Coordinates of C-alpha atoms and ligand atoms in Angstrom, one line a residue:
M895 CA -27.8 11.3 -6.6
N896 CA -25.7 9.4 -9.0
S897 CA -23.1 7.0 -7.7
E898 CA -20.2 9.4 -8.4
S899 CA -21.6 12.1 -6.1
S900 CA -22.6 9.5 -3.6
L901 CA -19.0 8.4 -3.5
R902 CA -17.9 11.9 -2.8
A903 CA -20.5 12.5 -0.1
T904 CA -19.7 9.3 1.8
D905 CA -16.0 9.7 1.7
Q906 CA -16.1 13.0 3.5
T907 CA -17.7 11.6 6.7
A908 CA -17.7 7.9 6.7
P909 CA -15.6 5.0 5.7
A910 CA -17.8 4.1 2.8
Q911 CA -16.1 4.1 -0.6
H912 CA -18.4 1.7 -2.5
P913 CA -21.8 3.0 -3.4
P914 CA -24.2 0.9 -1.3
S915 CA -25.5 -2.0 -3.3
S916 CA -28.2 -0.7 -5.7
P917 CA -29.8 -1.9 -8.8
T918 CA -28.0 -1.2 -12.1
T919 CA -29.2 2.0 -13.8
S920 CA -31.7 0.1 -15.9
S921 CA -32.7 -2.2 -13.1
Q922 CA -32.1 -5.2 -15.4
P923 CA -31.0 -8.4 -13.8
F924 CA -27.2 -8.8 -13.9
P925 CA -26.4 -10.6 -17.2
I926 CA -24.2 -13.3 -15.6
E927 CA -24.5 -15.7 -18.5
A928 CA -23.4 -13.1 -21.0
V929 CA -20.6 -12.1 -18.7
R930 CA -19.3 -15.6 -18.2
A931 CA -19.5 -16.3 -21.9
R932 CA -16.9 -13.6 -22.5
F933 CA -14.3 -15.5 -20.4
P934 CA -12.9 -18.6 -22.2
A935 CA -11.4 -19.9 -18.9
L936 CA -14.8 -20.0 -17.3
R937 CA -15.8 -22.9 -19.6
K938 CA -13.7 -25.1 -17.3
E939 CA -15.2 -26.9 -14.3
C940 CA -12.9 -24.9 -12.1
A941 CA -14.2 -22.3 -9.5
Y942 CA -12.0 -19.2 -9.8
L943 CA -12.0 -17.8 -6.3
D944 CA -8.4 -16.6 -6.5
N945 CA -9.3 -13.3 -8.0
P946 CA -7.3 -10.9 -5.7
A947 CA -4.2 -12.6 -7.0
G948 CA -5.3 -12.2 -10.7
T949 CA -8.5 -12.3 -12.6
Q950 CA -9.5 -14.3 -15.7
V951 CA -9.4 -12.6 -19.1
P952 CA -12.1 -11.9 -21.7
G953 CA -11.7 -13.4 -25.1
S954 CA -11.6 -9.8 -26.5
V955 CA -8.5 -9.1 -24.4
I956 CA -6.8 -12.2 -25.7
A957 CA -7.8 -11.3 -29.3
A958 CA -6.4 -7.8 -28.9
V959 CA -3.0 -9.1 -27.6
S960 CA -2.9 -11.5 -30.5
A961 CA -3.9 -8.9 -33.1
A962 CA -1.2 -6.5 -31.9
M963 CA 1.4 -9.2 -32.3
S964 CA 0.2 -9.8 -35.9
D965 CA -0.3 -6.2 -37.0
A966 CA 1.7 -4.0 -34.7
A967 CA 4.8 -5.9 -33.7
S968 CA 7.1 -3.1 -34.7
N969 CA 8.8 -0.6 -32.5
L970 CA 7.2 2.9 -32.0
G971 CA 7.8 6.1 -33.9
G972 CA 8.5 4.7 -37.4
F973 CA 7.3 5.9 -40.8
F974 CA 5.7 2.5 -41.7
K975 CA 2.2 1.1 -41.1
D976 CA 3.0 -1.4 -38.4
S977 CA 4.9 1.1 -36.4
Q978 CA 2.1 3.6 -36.7
A979 CA -0.3 0.9 -35.5
A980 CA 2.0 0.4 -32.4
D981 CA 1.9 4.2 -31.8
E982 CA -1.9 4.1 -31.9
I983 CA -2.0 1.3 -29.4
Y984 CA 0.4 3.1 -27.0
V985 CA -1.6 6.4 -27.2
R986 CA -4.9 4.7 -26.8
A987 CA -3.8 2.7 -23.7
L988 CA -2.7 5.9 -22.0
A989 CA -5.9 7.7 -22.9
V990 CA -8.2 4.8 -21.8
M991 CA -6.4 4.5 -18.5
A992 CA -6.6 8.3 -17.8
D993 CA -10.4 8.0 -18.5
M994 CA -10.7 5.0 -16.3
L995 CA -8.9 6.5 -13.3
G996 CA -10.5 10.0 -13.7
G997 CA -7.3 11.6 -14.9
A998 CA -7.2 14.7 -17.1
S999 CA -5.0 13.4 -19.9
E1000 CA -2.7 10.7 -21.1
R1001 CA 0.2 12.8 -19.8
E1002 CA -0.7 11.6 -16.3
I1003 CA -0.2 7.9 -17.1
V1004 CA 2.9 5.7 -16.8
I1005 CA 2.6 2.0 -17.8
G1006 CA 5.2 -0.6 -16.7
Q1007 CA 5.8 -4.2 -15.9
S1008 CA 3.9 -4.3 -12.6
M1009 CA 2.7 -2.0 -9.8
T1010 CA 5.7 -3.1 -7.7
M1011 CA 8.2 -2.2 -10.4
L1012 CA 6.6 1.2 -11.0
T1013 CA 6.6 1.9 -7.3
F1014 CA 10.2 1.0 -6.9
Q1015 CA 10.9 3.3 -9.9
M1016 CA 8.8 6.2 -8.7
S1017 CA 10.0 5.9 -5.1
R1018 CA 13.5 6.5 -6.5
S1019 CA 12.4 9.5 -8.6
L1020 CA 10.4 11.1 -5.7
G1021 CA 13.1 10.4 -3.1
H1022 CA 16.0 11.5 -5.3
D1023 CA 16.6 14.6 -3.2
W1024 CA 15.3 13.4 0.2
R1025 CA 17.8 13.6 3.0
A1026 CA 18.5 11.8 6.3
G1027 CA 15.9 12.9 8.8
D1028 CA 13.1 13.3 6.2
E1029 CA 10.2 11.0 7.1
I1030 CA 7.9 8.7 5.3
V1031 CA 4.7 7.0 6.5
V1032 CA 3.9 3.4 5.5
T1033 CA 1.0 1.3 6.8
R1034 CA 0.5 -2.1 8.5
M1035 CA -2.4 -2.6 6.1
D1036 CA -0.6 -2.5 2.8
H1037 CA 0.7 -5.1 0.4
E1038 CA 4.5 -5.2 0.2
G1039 CA 4.3 -3.6 -3.2
N1040 CA 3.6 -0.3 -1.4
V1041 CA 5.9 -1.0 1.6
S1042 CA 9.2 -2.5 0.5
P1043 CA 10.0 0.2 -2.2
W1044 CA 9.7 2.9 0.5
L1045 CA 11.6 0.9 3.2
R1046 CA 14.5 0.3 0.8
L1047 CA 14.5 4.0 -0.2
A1048 CA 14.6 4.9 3.6
E1049 CA 17.6 2.6 4.0
E1050 CA 19.4 4.2 1.1
H1051 CA 18.7 7.8 2.2
G1052 CA 18.6 7.5 6.0
L1053 CA 14.9 8.4 6.1
T1054 CA 12.8 7.9 9.2
V1055 CA 10.0 5.4 8.7
R1056 CA 6.7 6.0 10.6
W1057 CA 4.3 3.0 10.8
L1058 CA 0.6 3.5 10.6
P1059 CA -1.5 0.7 12.2
F1060 CA -4.9 -0.3 11.0
N1061 CA -7.8 -0.2 13.5
R1062 CA -8.8 -3.7 14.6
D1063 CA -12.5 -2.8 15.0
S1064 CA -13.0 -0.8 11.8
W1065 CA -10.3 -2.7 9.8
R1066 CA -9.1 0.5 8.3
I1067 CA -6.7 3.3 8.8
E1068 CA -8.2 5.9 11.2
P1069 CA -7.6 9.6 10.5
D1070 CA -6.6 10.3 14.1
E1071 CA -3.9 7.6 13.9
L1072 CA -2.6 9.3 10.8
K1073 CA -2.5 12.8 12.4
A1074 CA -0.3 11.3 15.2
V1075 CA 2.5 10.3 12.8
L1076 CA 2.7 13.4 10.6
N1077 CA 5.0 16.3 11.1
E1078 CA 6.8 19.0 9.1
R1079 CA 9.5 16.4 8.0
T1080 CA 6.9 14.0 6.5
R1081 CA 7.6 13.7 2.8
L1082 CA 5.1 11.0 1.8
L1083 CA 2.2 8.8 2.9
A1084 CA 2.0 5.4 1.1
L1085 CA -1.5 4.1 1.6
N1086 CA -3.7 1.4 0.2
Y1087 CA -7.2 1.8 -1.1
A1088 CA -8.4 -1.7 -0.2
S1089 CA -6.6 -4.5 1.6
N1090 CA -5.7 -7.6 -0.4
L1091 CA -6.1 -9.6 2.8
T1092 CA -9.0 -8.2 4.9
G1093 CA -10.8 -6.6 1.9
S1094 CA -11.5 -3.4 3.9
I1095 CA -11.6 -0.1 2.1
N1096 CA -9.8 3.0 3.5
P1097 CA -11.3 6.5 3.6
V1098 CA -8.7 7.6 1.1
A1099 CA -10.0 11.1 0.3
A1100 CA -10.2 12.0 4.0
L1101 CA -6.7 10.5 4.8
T1102 CA -5.2 12.2 1.7
R1103 CA -6.5 15.6 2.9
I1104 CA -4.9 15.2 6.3
A1105 CA -1.6 14.2 4.8
K1106 CA -1.6 16.9 2.2
D1107 CA -2.5 19.5 4.8
A1108 CA 0.7 18.4 6.6
G1109 CA 2.7 19.0 3.3
A1110 CA 3.2 15.3 2.4
L1111 CA 2.7 13.6 -0.9
V1112 CA 0.2 10.8 -1.1
Y1113 CA 0.9 7.6 -3.1
V1114 CA -2.2 5.3 -3.2
D1115 CA -2.1 1.6 -4.0
A1116 CA -5.5 0.9 -5.7
V1117 CA -4.6 -2.6 -7.0
Q1118 CA -7.4 -4.3 -5.0
F1119 CA -10.0 -1.5 -5.3
V1120 CA -9.9 -1.0 -9.1
P1121 CA -11.2 -4.5 -10.0
H1122 CA -14.4 -3.7 -8.0
G1123 CA -14.9 0.1 -7.9
K1124 CA -14.3 3.2 -9.9
A1125 CA -11.3 5.2 -8.7
D1126 CA -11.5 8.9 -9.2
V1127 CA -8.1 10.6 -8.7
A1128 CA -9.5 14.1 -8.9
Q1129 CA -12.0 13.3 -6.1
L1130 CA -9.3 11.6 -4.0
G1131 CA -6.9 14.4 -4.3
C1132 CA -3.9 12.1 -4.1
D1133 CA -0.6 12.7 -6.0
F1134 CA -0.1 9.1 -7.4
L1135 CA -2.4 6.1 -7.7
A1136 CA -1.2 2.7 -8.9
C1137 CA -3.0 -0.4 -10.1
S1138 CA -2.4 -3.6 -12.0
S1139 CA -4.3 -4.7 -15.1
Y1140 CA -4.1 -8.4 -14.4
K1141 CA -6.3 -7.8 -11.4
F1142 CA -9.0 -6.2 -13.6
F1143 CA -9.4 -8.7 -16.4
G1144 CA -6.3 -7.6 -18.4
P1145 CA -2.7 -8.7 -19.0
H1146 CA 0.2 -8.5 -16.6
L1147 CA 1.0 -4.8 -16.5
G1148 CA 1.2 -2.1 -13.9
V1149 CA -0.4 1.3 -14.4
L1150 CA 0.5 4.5 -12.5
W1151 CA -1.5 7.7 -12.5
G1152 CA 0.5 10.7 -11.4
R1153 CA 0.0 14.5 -11.2
E1154 CA 1.4 15.9 -14.4
D1155 CA 3.5 18.6 -12.8
L1156 CA 5.2 16.0 -10.6
L1157 CA 5.8 13.6 -13.5
A1158 CA 7.3 16.5 -15.5
E1159 CA 9.5 17.6 -12.6
V1160 CA 10.8 14.5 -10.7
Y1161 CA 14.1 12.9 -11.6
P1162 CA 13.4 10.3 -14.4
Y1163 CA 15.0 6.9 -14.3
A1164 CA 14.9 6.6 -18.0
V1165 CA 17.3 6.8 -20.9
R1166 CA 18.6 10.3 -21.8
C1167 CA 16.9 10.3 -25.2
A1168 CA 13.4 9.4 -23.7
P1169 CA 10.9 12.3 -24.1
Q1170 CA 11.7 15.2 -21.8
R1171 CA 8.0 15.8 -20.9
P1172 CA 5.2 13.3 -20.1
P1173 CA 3.9 11.1 -21.5
G1174 CA 6.9 8.8 -22.0
R1175 CA 9.2 10.7 -19.6
H1176 CA 9.4 7.8 -17.2
D1177 CA 9.3 5.0 -19.8
S1178 CA 12.5 3.1 -19.2
G1179 CA 12.5 1.0 -22.3
T1180 CA 10.4 -0.2 -25.3
P1181 CA 6.7 -0.4 -24.2
Q1182 CA 5.0 -3.9 -24.3
T1183 CA 2.8 -3.0 -27.2
E1184 CA 0.8 -6.2 -27.3
M1185 CA 0.1 -5.9 -23.5
L1186 CA -1.0 -2.3 -24.0
A1187 CA -3.5 -3.5 -26.6
G1188 CA -4.8 -6.0 -24.0
L1189 CA -5.0 -3.4 -21.3
A1190 CA -7.2 -1.1 -23.4
A1191 CA -9.4 -4.1 -24.3
A1192 CA -9.8 -4.9 -20.6
V1193 CA -11.1 -1.3 -20.0
D1194 CA -13.3 -1.7 -23.1
Y1195 CA -14.7 -4.8 -21.4
I1196 CA -15.7 -2.9 -18.2
E1197 CA -17.2 -0.2 -20.5
W1198 CA -19.2 -3.0 -22.3
L1199 CA -20.5 -4.2 -18.9
G1200 CA -21.8 -0.6 -18.4
S1201 CA -23.5 -0.5 -21.8
V1202 CA -25.0 -3.9 -21.5
T1203 CA -26.5 -3.1 -18.1
G1204 CA -28.1 0.0 -19.5
T1205 CA -25.6 2.9 -19.0
I1206 CA -25.3 5.3 -21.9
G1207 CA -23.0 8.3 -22.2
T1208 CA -19.3 8.9 -22.4
R1209 CA -16.7 6.2 -22.0
R1210 CA -16.1 7.2 -18.3
E1211 CA -19.9 7.1 -17.7
R1212 CA -20.1 3.6 -19.2
I1213 CA -17.1 2.5 -17.2
S1214 CA -18.9 3.8 -14.1
G1215 CA -22.0 1.9 -15.1
G1216 CA -19.9 -1.3 -15.5
Y1217 CA -18.6 -0.9 -11.9
R1218 CA -22.1 -0.1 -10.6
A1219 CA -23.5 -3.3 -12.1
A1220 CA -20.5 -5.4 -10.9
T1221 CA -20.8 -4.0 -7.3
A1222 CA -24.6 -4.5 -7.2
Y1223 CA -24.1 -8.2 -8.2
E1224 CA -20.9 -9.2 -6.4
M1225 CA -21.4 -7.6 -3.0
P1226 CA -24.5 -9.5 -2.1
L1227 CA -22.6 -12.6 -3.3
A1228 CA -19.8 -11.6 -0.9
Q1229 CA -22.3 -11.3 2.0
H1230 CA -23.7 -14.8 1.1
L1231 CA -20.1 -16.1 1.3
I1232 CA -19.4 -14.3 4.6
D1233 CA -22.7 -15.7 6.1
E1234 CA -21.8 -19.2 4.9
L1235 CA -18.3 -18.9 6.5
L1236 CA -19.7 -17.5 9.7
S1237 CA -21.9 -20.6 10.1
V1238 CA -18.8 -22.8 10.3
P1239 CA -17.8 -23.5 13.9
Q1240 CA -14.4 -21.9 14.9
L1241 CA -13.8 -20.4 11.4
K1242 CA -12.8 -16.8 11.9
V1243 CA -13.4 -14.2 9.2
Q1244 CA -10.5 -11.7 9.3
G1245 CA -12.4 -8.7 8.2
I1246 CA -15.7 -6.9 8.2
T1247 CA -18.7 -9.3 8.4
Q1248 CA -21.7 -7.1 9.1
A1249 CA -24.1 -6.7 6.1
A1250 CA -24.6 -3.0 7.1
R1251 CA -20.9 -2.4 6.5
L1252 CA -20.6 -4.3 3.2
H1253 CA -19.9 -1.1 1.4
E1254 CA -16.7 -0.7 3.4
R1255 CA -15.1 -3.7 1.8
V1256 CA -14.4 -5.4 -1.4
P1257 CA -15.4 -9.1 -1.9
T1258 CA -12.1 -10.5 -0.7
V1259 CA -12.8 -12.7 2.4
S1260 CA -10.0 -14.3 4.4
V1261 CA -10.5 -16.9 7.1
T1262 CA -8.5 -18.8 9.7
H1263 CA -9.2 -21.9 11.8
P1264 CA -7.4 -22.8 15.0
R1265 CA -6.8 -26.5 14.0
H1266 CA -6.3 -26.4 10.2
A1267 CA -3.3 -25.2 8.2
N1268 CA -4.4 -22.9 5.5
S1269 CA -2.0 -24.4 3.0
A1270 CA -3.5 -27.8 3.5
L1271 CA -7.0 -26.4 3.0
A1272 CA -6.0 -24.6 -0.1
R1273 CA -4.4 -27.8 -1.5
A1274 CA -7.4 -29.9 -0.7
L1275 CA -9.7 -27.3 -2.3
A1276 CA -7.4 -27.2 -5.4
D1277 CA -7.8 -31.0 -5.7
Q1278 CA -11.6 -30.3 -6.0
G1279 CA -11.1 -27.7 -8.7
I1280 CA -11.5 -24.7 -6.4
N1281 CA -8.8 -22.1 -6.7
V1282 CA -7.9 -20.1 -3.6
W1283 CA -4.8 -18.8 -2.0
S1284 CA -3.2 -19.4 1.4
G1285 CA -0.4 -17.5 3.2
H1286 CA 0.2 -13.9 3.9
N1287 CA -0.3 -13.0 0.3
Y1288 CA 2.4 -10.3 0.6
A1289 CA 0.2 -8.5 3.1
L1290 CA 3.0 -9.4 5.5
E1291 CA 2.3 -6.6 8.0
V1292 CA -1.4 -7.4 8.1
S1293 CA -0.7 -11.0 8.8
R1294 CA 1.7 -10.2 11.6
A1295 CA -0.6 -7.6 13.1
L1296 CA -3.3 -10.3 13.3
G1297 CA -0.8 -12.6 15.0
L1298 CA -0.8 -15.1 12.2
D1299 CA 1.9 -17.5 11.2
D1300 CA 4.0 -15.9 8.4
R1301 CA 3.8 -18.9 6.1
E1302 CA 0.2 -20.0 6.8
G1303 CA -1.4 -16.6 7.0
V1304 CA -5.0 -16.9 5.9
L1305 CA -7.1 -18.8 3.5
R1306 CA -8.2 -16.1 1.0
I1307 CA -11.4 -16.4 -1.0
G1308 CA -11.8 -13.6 -3.5
L1309 CA -14.9 -13.0 -5.7
A1310 CA -15.2 -11.2 -9.0
H1311 CA -18.4 -10.3 -10.8
Y1312 CA -18.2 -13.5 -12.9
N1313 CA -18.6 -15.8 -9.9
T1314 CA -21.9 -17.3 -9.0
A1315 CA -23.9 -18.3 -5.9
A1316 CA -23.3 -21.9 -7.0
E1317 CA -19.6 -21.4 -6.7
V1318 CA -20.0 -19.8 -3.2
E1319 CA -22.0 -22.8 -2.1
R1320 CA -19.5 -25.1 -3.6
I1321 CA -16.6 -23.7 -1.6
A1322 CA -18.7 -23.5 1.6
T1323 CA -19.8 -27.1 1.3
A1324 CA -16.2 -28.2 0.5
L1325 CA -14.8 -26.3 3.4
K1326 CA -17.4 -27.6 5.9
Q1327 CA -16.5 -31.1 4.8
L1328 CA -12.7 -30.5 5.1
L1329 CA -13.0 -28.9 8.5
R1330 CA -15.1 -31.8 9.9
Q1331 CA -12.1 -34.1 9.3
Ligands
LIG2887 C1 -2.8 -4.5 -2.9 C2 -1.7 -4.9 -3.8 N1 -0.8 -4.0 -4.1 C3 0.2 -4.3 -5.0 C4 0.3 -5.6 -5.6 C5 1.4 -5.8 -6.5 O1 1.0 -5.7 -7.8 P1 2.0 -6.2 -9.0 O2 2.0 -7.7 -9.0 O3 1.5 -5.5 -10.2 O4 3.4 -5.7 -8.6 C6 -0.7 -6.5 -5.3 C7 -0.6 -7.9 -5.9 O5 -1.2 -8.8 -5.4 C8 -1.7 -6.2 -4.4 O6 -2.7 -7.0 -4.1

């Protein structure tokens, strides 16, 4: 069974969304030195464990941004060479993102400043004709980027908001809880794929099926899943899926995949002379061409990781191979981190800790301690060249559901596939020392 079909099989019955850790297709060791050599920032002494807030960037992405600014810094749609180069960058970025997310064509992709901006925009397009008494479902597991746009829409249109809790044992949204909040007035379910605070992965395909059977649209926030796993919009069955390229080794951009018929039909918040049909129907201004070049180069990097670890085939197959290799390397590293953290007295991991359930999470691990402020710990770690975040990290509802202080939240340690066991041991040792004080 290849990893694509194993993803499908697991999602139907169990929470698993990641393929269980397995060797790369070629069973080569993970090329960690070659990987790290591609990221200029990793030459510094610093341990980058702040990845859920933004990943480092390969030199090839930086070069692509720079080249676009030399050779394609013209607006789109002109008769001259630099404008045509900009057109090519635009079209390629859409095509590459469609491939990466499992979309059918570039007409299903909208690129904008950030996931949050795109979600504010699309919430207005979708909700344009919704009326008082219509209902939307948001979760207590989501980042504000997939909560606030819908809450503000509800305020404007008099919509009823239903809140979906996450289960404190499974750390995910349970199908039965979803069924309880749906009814014939439900217009939309806004749901995340993986939590940016607990790291747990939702059974998105199963939840989507339930919501769609009730007649609701499903808008998935995949910002924290896409840096670690291959999203497949066709398999998920959702209507929209959003991500951010600065979380997957690219520049600061948001990317939205949407069903073409919906993108073609919903009210566009764009200028009157924008294209009437996708792609481009929801572009609200001049595209950030240089960033689009960097975005495509970030996907090329994941594809390279697939090739270098032995996957051959189409671009999507090589992208899949890149994700497989990254998962097989970074998830055992995550378990190593969790085990180290569990060995510290009174330190609480706010998420899944069992090795047998590793495939139900991404390698983002948050902790709390009864006596230590997370901001003080993050500052002390920064002084030692270890980058991590503290606070609610915009997972405001998660933080509150866990009974945490709004400002202090958690100490969040997030791995990417370029981190090493030495870095895990470095933060564990540093934390143990700090917590003894
Ligand atoms: C799960 C999740 N959703 C949405 C966002 C917002 O993304 P953006 O910064 O592109 O608006 C983030 C950012 O941290 C996130 O982690």
